[in-house]
XYZ file of C-alpha atoms in Angstrom:
269
model
C 56.986 -214.138 20.091
C 54.378 -211.535 19.272
C 53.556 -209.080 22.033
C 50.676 -206.589 22.194
C 50.887 -203.478 24.365
C 48.458 -200.749 25.375
C 50.189 -197.359 25.516
C 49.018 -194.026 26.903
C 50.727 -190.716 26.232
C 50.338 -186.977 26.556
C 50.829 -185.697 23.066
C 51.756 -182.052 23.403
C 55.545 -182.627 23.518
C 55.618 -184.859 20.441
C 55.298 -184.490 16.678
C 52.582 -187.109 16.559
C 52.890 -190.882 16.658
C 54.728 -191.834 13.481
C 58.518 -192.035 13.439
C 60.292 -189.001 11.944
C 63.847 -187.901 11.306
C 63.960 -185.628 14.371
C 63.136 -188.640 16.594
C 60.716 -186.614 18.711
C 57.624 -188.747 18.142
C 55.816 -191.148 20.450
C 56.795 -194.130 18.294
C 60.478 -193.190 18.355
C 60.530 -192.742 22.135
C 58.559 -195.942 22.754
C 60.777 -198.014 20.474
C 63.882 -196.595 22.115
C 62.557 -197.610 25.541
C 61.586 -201.082 24.321
C 65.000 -201.563 22.718
C 66.717 -200.615 25.951
C 64.483 -202.991 27.919
C 65.060 -205.976 25.607
C 68.624 -205.125 24.518
C 67.373 -205.692 20.968
C 66.233 -203.346 18.184
C 62.437 -203.187 18.412
C 59.936 -201.942 15.841
C 56.245 -201.485 16.565
C 53.035 -201.376 14.537
C 50.223 -199.238 15.920
C 46.443 -199.336 15.571
C 46.096 -195.700 14.538
C 48.551 -192.859 14.016
C 47.858 -189.682 15.977
C 48.854 -186.154 15.002
C 51.002 -183.570 16.758
C 49.537 -182.636 20.149
C 46.937 -185.430 20.178
C 46.849 -187.630 23.273
C 46.518 -191.423 23.463
C 44.760 -193.353 26.213
C 44.880 -196.874 24.799
C 47.033 -196.943 21.691
C 47.485 -200.615 20.806
C 50.768 -201.764 19.271
C 52.252 -205.121 18.418
C 55.871 -206.157 18.123
C 57.917 -209.298 17.562
C 60.817 -210.189 19.822
C 62.814 -213.349 20.501
C 63.516 -212.247 24.072
C 61.145 -213.847 26.589
C 59.752 -211.725 29.402
C 56.659 -212.151 31.550
C 53.754 -209.787 31.052
C 54.400 -207.652 34.132
C 57.995 -207.150 33.000
C 56.864 -205.886 29.605
C 54.886 -203.208 31.446
C 57.117 -202.250 34.363
C 60.439 -202.899 32.654
C 59.579 -200.873 29.580
C 58.191 -198.007 31.669
C 61.551 -197.705 33.435
C 62.970 -196.565 30.102
C 60.177 -194.173 29.133
C 59.579 -190.511 30.038
C 56.799 -189.597 32.450
C 54.369 -188.641 29.679
C 54.411 -192.094 27.998
C 53.505 -195.331 29.795
C 52.693 -198.898 28.853
C 49.366 -199.719 30.516
C 49.066 -203.443 29.808
C 50.729 -206.279 27.910
C 49.506 -209.585 26.504
C 50.607 -212.377 24.200
C 48.050 -212.401 21.363
C 47.663 -215.000 18.627
C 50.741 -215.259 16.434
C 49.201 -213.432 13.469
C 47.491 -210.645 15.439
C 47.887 -207.255 13.730
C 47.242 -204.075 15.725
C 46.149 -202.086 12.679
C 44.545 -204.492 10.223
C 42.607 -206.533 12.799
C 40.958 -203.474 14.379
C 37.191 -203.432 13.842
C 36.958 -199.764 14.683
C 38.535 -196.860 16.515
C 37.297 -194.388 19.096
C 38.255 -190.798 19.808
C 37.037 -188.285 22.379
C 37.313 -184.509 22.294
C 37.042 -182.620 25.594
C 36.062 -178.960 25.290
C 35.851 -176.272 27.981
C 33.052 -173.722 27.535
C 34.065 -170.731 29.650
C 34.659 -166.998 29.398
C 38.096 -167.687 30.890
C 40.695 -169.777 29.061
C 41.936 -173.023 30.680
C 44.971 -172.887 32.948
C 45.379 -176.063 35.026
C 44.077 -178.126 32.102
C 45.852 -176.108 29.402
C 46.867 -178.435 26.572
C 44.486 -181.131 27.801
C 41.191 -179.548 26.674
C 39.948 -177.434 23.807
C 38.334 -174.093 24.625
C 35.472 -171.897 23.498
C 34.223 -168.762 25.203
C 30.928 -168.819 23.286
C 27.782 -170.599 24.489
C 27.006 -173.778 22.575
C 23.665 -175.401 21.780
C 23.989 -179.153 22.288
C 20.759 -180.007 20.456
C 21.918 -178.246 17.299
C 25.276 -180.020 17.394
C 23.571 -183.393 17.898
C 21.353 -182.713 14.874
C 24.480 -182.034 12.839
C 26.172 -185.147 14.201
C 23.240 -187.326 13.114
C 23.961 -186.366 9.495
C 27.347 -188.088 9.707
C 26.198 -191.514 10.868
C 26.779 -194.231 8.286
C 29.161 -194.520 5.354
C 30.141 -191.203 3.771
C 32.813 -189.528 1.711
C 34.489 -187.302 4.322
C 36.632 -185.319 1.862
C 35.240 -182.048 3.249
C 36.873 -182.831 6.595
C 40.127 -184.268 5.263
C 43.551 -182.631 5.511
C 45.375 -181.918 2.270
C 48.240 -183.986 3.723
C 46.056 -187.063 4.278
C 47.571 -190.251 2.862
C 44.492 -192.473 3.170
C 43.662 -194.364 -0.014
C 39.961 -193.546 0.274
C 38.013 -190.722 1.961
C 35.027 -193.027 2.441
C 34.667 -194.052 6.085
C 31.882 -195.370 8.306
C 30.857 -193.306 11.311
C 29.043 -195.572 13.759
C 28.164 -193.226 16.596
C 28.767 -189.657 17.763
C 27.742 -188.762 21.302
C 27.781 -185.181 22.585
C 27.224 -184.474 26.279
C 27.999 -181.658 28.700
C 29.354 -182.194 32.217
C 29.488 -178.924 34.115
C 31.489 -176.539 31.932
C 33.014 -179.346 29.854
C 31.661 -180.801 26.651
C 32.631 -184.288 25.595
C 32.375 -185.459 21.983
C 32.762 -189.231 21.481
C 33.403 -190.607 17.983
C 33.269 -194.281 16.970
C 34.126 -195.166 13.385
C 35.770 -197.688 11.116
C 38.745 -195.360 10.664
C 39.487 -191.638 10.524
C 41.219 -189.358 8.038
C 44.068 -186.980 8.842
C 42.676 -184.028 10.864
C 39.153 -185.387 10.331
C 37.937 -184.998 13.915
C 39.593 -181.615 14.384
C 37.915 -180.405 11.176
C 34.589 -181.802 12.323
C 34.991 -180.042 15.670
C 35.444 -176.674 13.976
C 32.213 -177.207 12.060
C 30.324 -178.487 15.115
C 31.208 -175.305 16.966
C 30.100 -173.153 14.031
C 26.675 -174.797 14.291
C 26.637 -174.893 18.095
C 27.206 -171.165 18.496
C 24.625 -170.323 15.810
C 27.033 -169.043 13.171
C 25.860 -171.718 10.727
C 22.561 -173.650 10.441
C 22.408 -177.425 10.687
C 21.586 -177.555 6.962
C 24.976 -175.992 6.219
C 26.661 -179.017 7.794
C 24.855 -181.324 5.356
C 25.824 -179.100 2.424
C 29.493 -179.148 3.408
C 29.482 -182.947 3.635
C 27.759 -183.255 0.240
C 30.119 -180.812 -1.517
C 33.144 -182.776 -0.418
C 35.562 -179.854 -0.511
C 37.624 -178.829 2.485
C 37.374 -175.096 1.711
C 33.669 -175.024 2.553
C 34.053 -176.375 6.110
C 35.130 -174.463 9.210
C 38.814 -174.028 10.167
C 40.684 -176.883 11.825
C 40.238 -176.915 15.606
C 43.278 -177.224 17.947
C 44.454 -180.730 18.968
C 44.589 -179.967 22.709
C 41.417 -181.790 23.767
C 41.634 -184.715 21.352
C 42.195 -188.212 22.777
C 42.608 -191.489 20.923
C 40.696 -193.696 23.333
C 41.721 -196.740 21.341
C 40.799 -199.406 18.815
C 38.596 -202.418 19.373
C 38.824 -205.964 18.040
C 36.893 -209.216 17.910
C 36.034 -210.324 21.441
C 37.988 -213.547 21.116
C 41.216 -211.564 20.739
C 40.794 -210.332 24.315
C 42.429 -206.946 23.690
C 41.697 -204.559 26.602
C 39.599 -201.491 25.764
C 39.986 -199.670 29.080
C 42.922 -198.092 30.878
C 43.062 -196.182 34.148
C 43.910 -193.007 32.233
C 40.365 -192.976 30.845
C 38.651 -192.594 34.193
C 39.380 -188.915 34.680
C 37.851 -187.780 31.365
C 34.575 -185.910 32.018
C 31.642 -188.314 31.954
C 33.705 -191.443 31.415
C 32.543 -193.272 34.528
C 28.933 -192.448 33.780
C 29.218 -193.734 30.212
C 31.130 -196.842 31.269
C 28.653 -197.888 33.939
C 25.539 -196.804 32.061
C 24.428 -194.623 34.961
């Protein structure tokens, strides 16, 4: 049968999602735990690969397995074989041809940034950091330039394997909650390092080092060398993909509730 799982993970101990020879990736650890739970070799397909240090709150994967287990067992049983920083959040039996990657209608990421003269300590590795004051209105003006279909080559890693740099950005929301900024991105798909490269350029505009017009010029030029340096992965969260409503794939996990502003956004308060 085909099984779909929602997986959350803290990314700082792993070399990203995708399986690698050193076996220290989220996919490798998850598949090892699933194989131990089912006593069968298990391979998974994910909705979106994340990079080294990036966190996942609702990574959706699918797998095929001839072993029958109830849904609660897929969650609790698998979690018994996983480390504390990776956990299956939910399980469901989707339609037989459901595909975690190809059926996704879009993907969402959030970046959480601390604005403070003092670096983070308790939340080290879980948030980005800037000690400079940021202007939210300027960053929102820059963000508006990205909405729609664009060639995002200027914000693409040289290691990116995507067939096309043209992606559709549906929304970007930028809000501040106390000393924490939250950047929410919703798009058709994202290039390698795309959000981290965008974050570097947002901060250049937000602190006044570059004008909003510079952001438009960088996008139009389409060359990575004209954009700001890549920002650290610490505060970047893959909040998950979304699908047609009839597929019934969950878009919320408990891990999302502690992100700054999440409850407000979710309830429309």
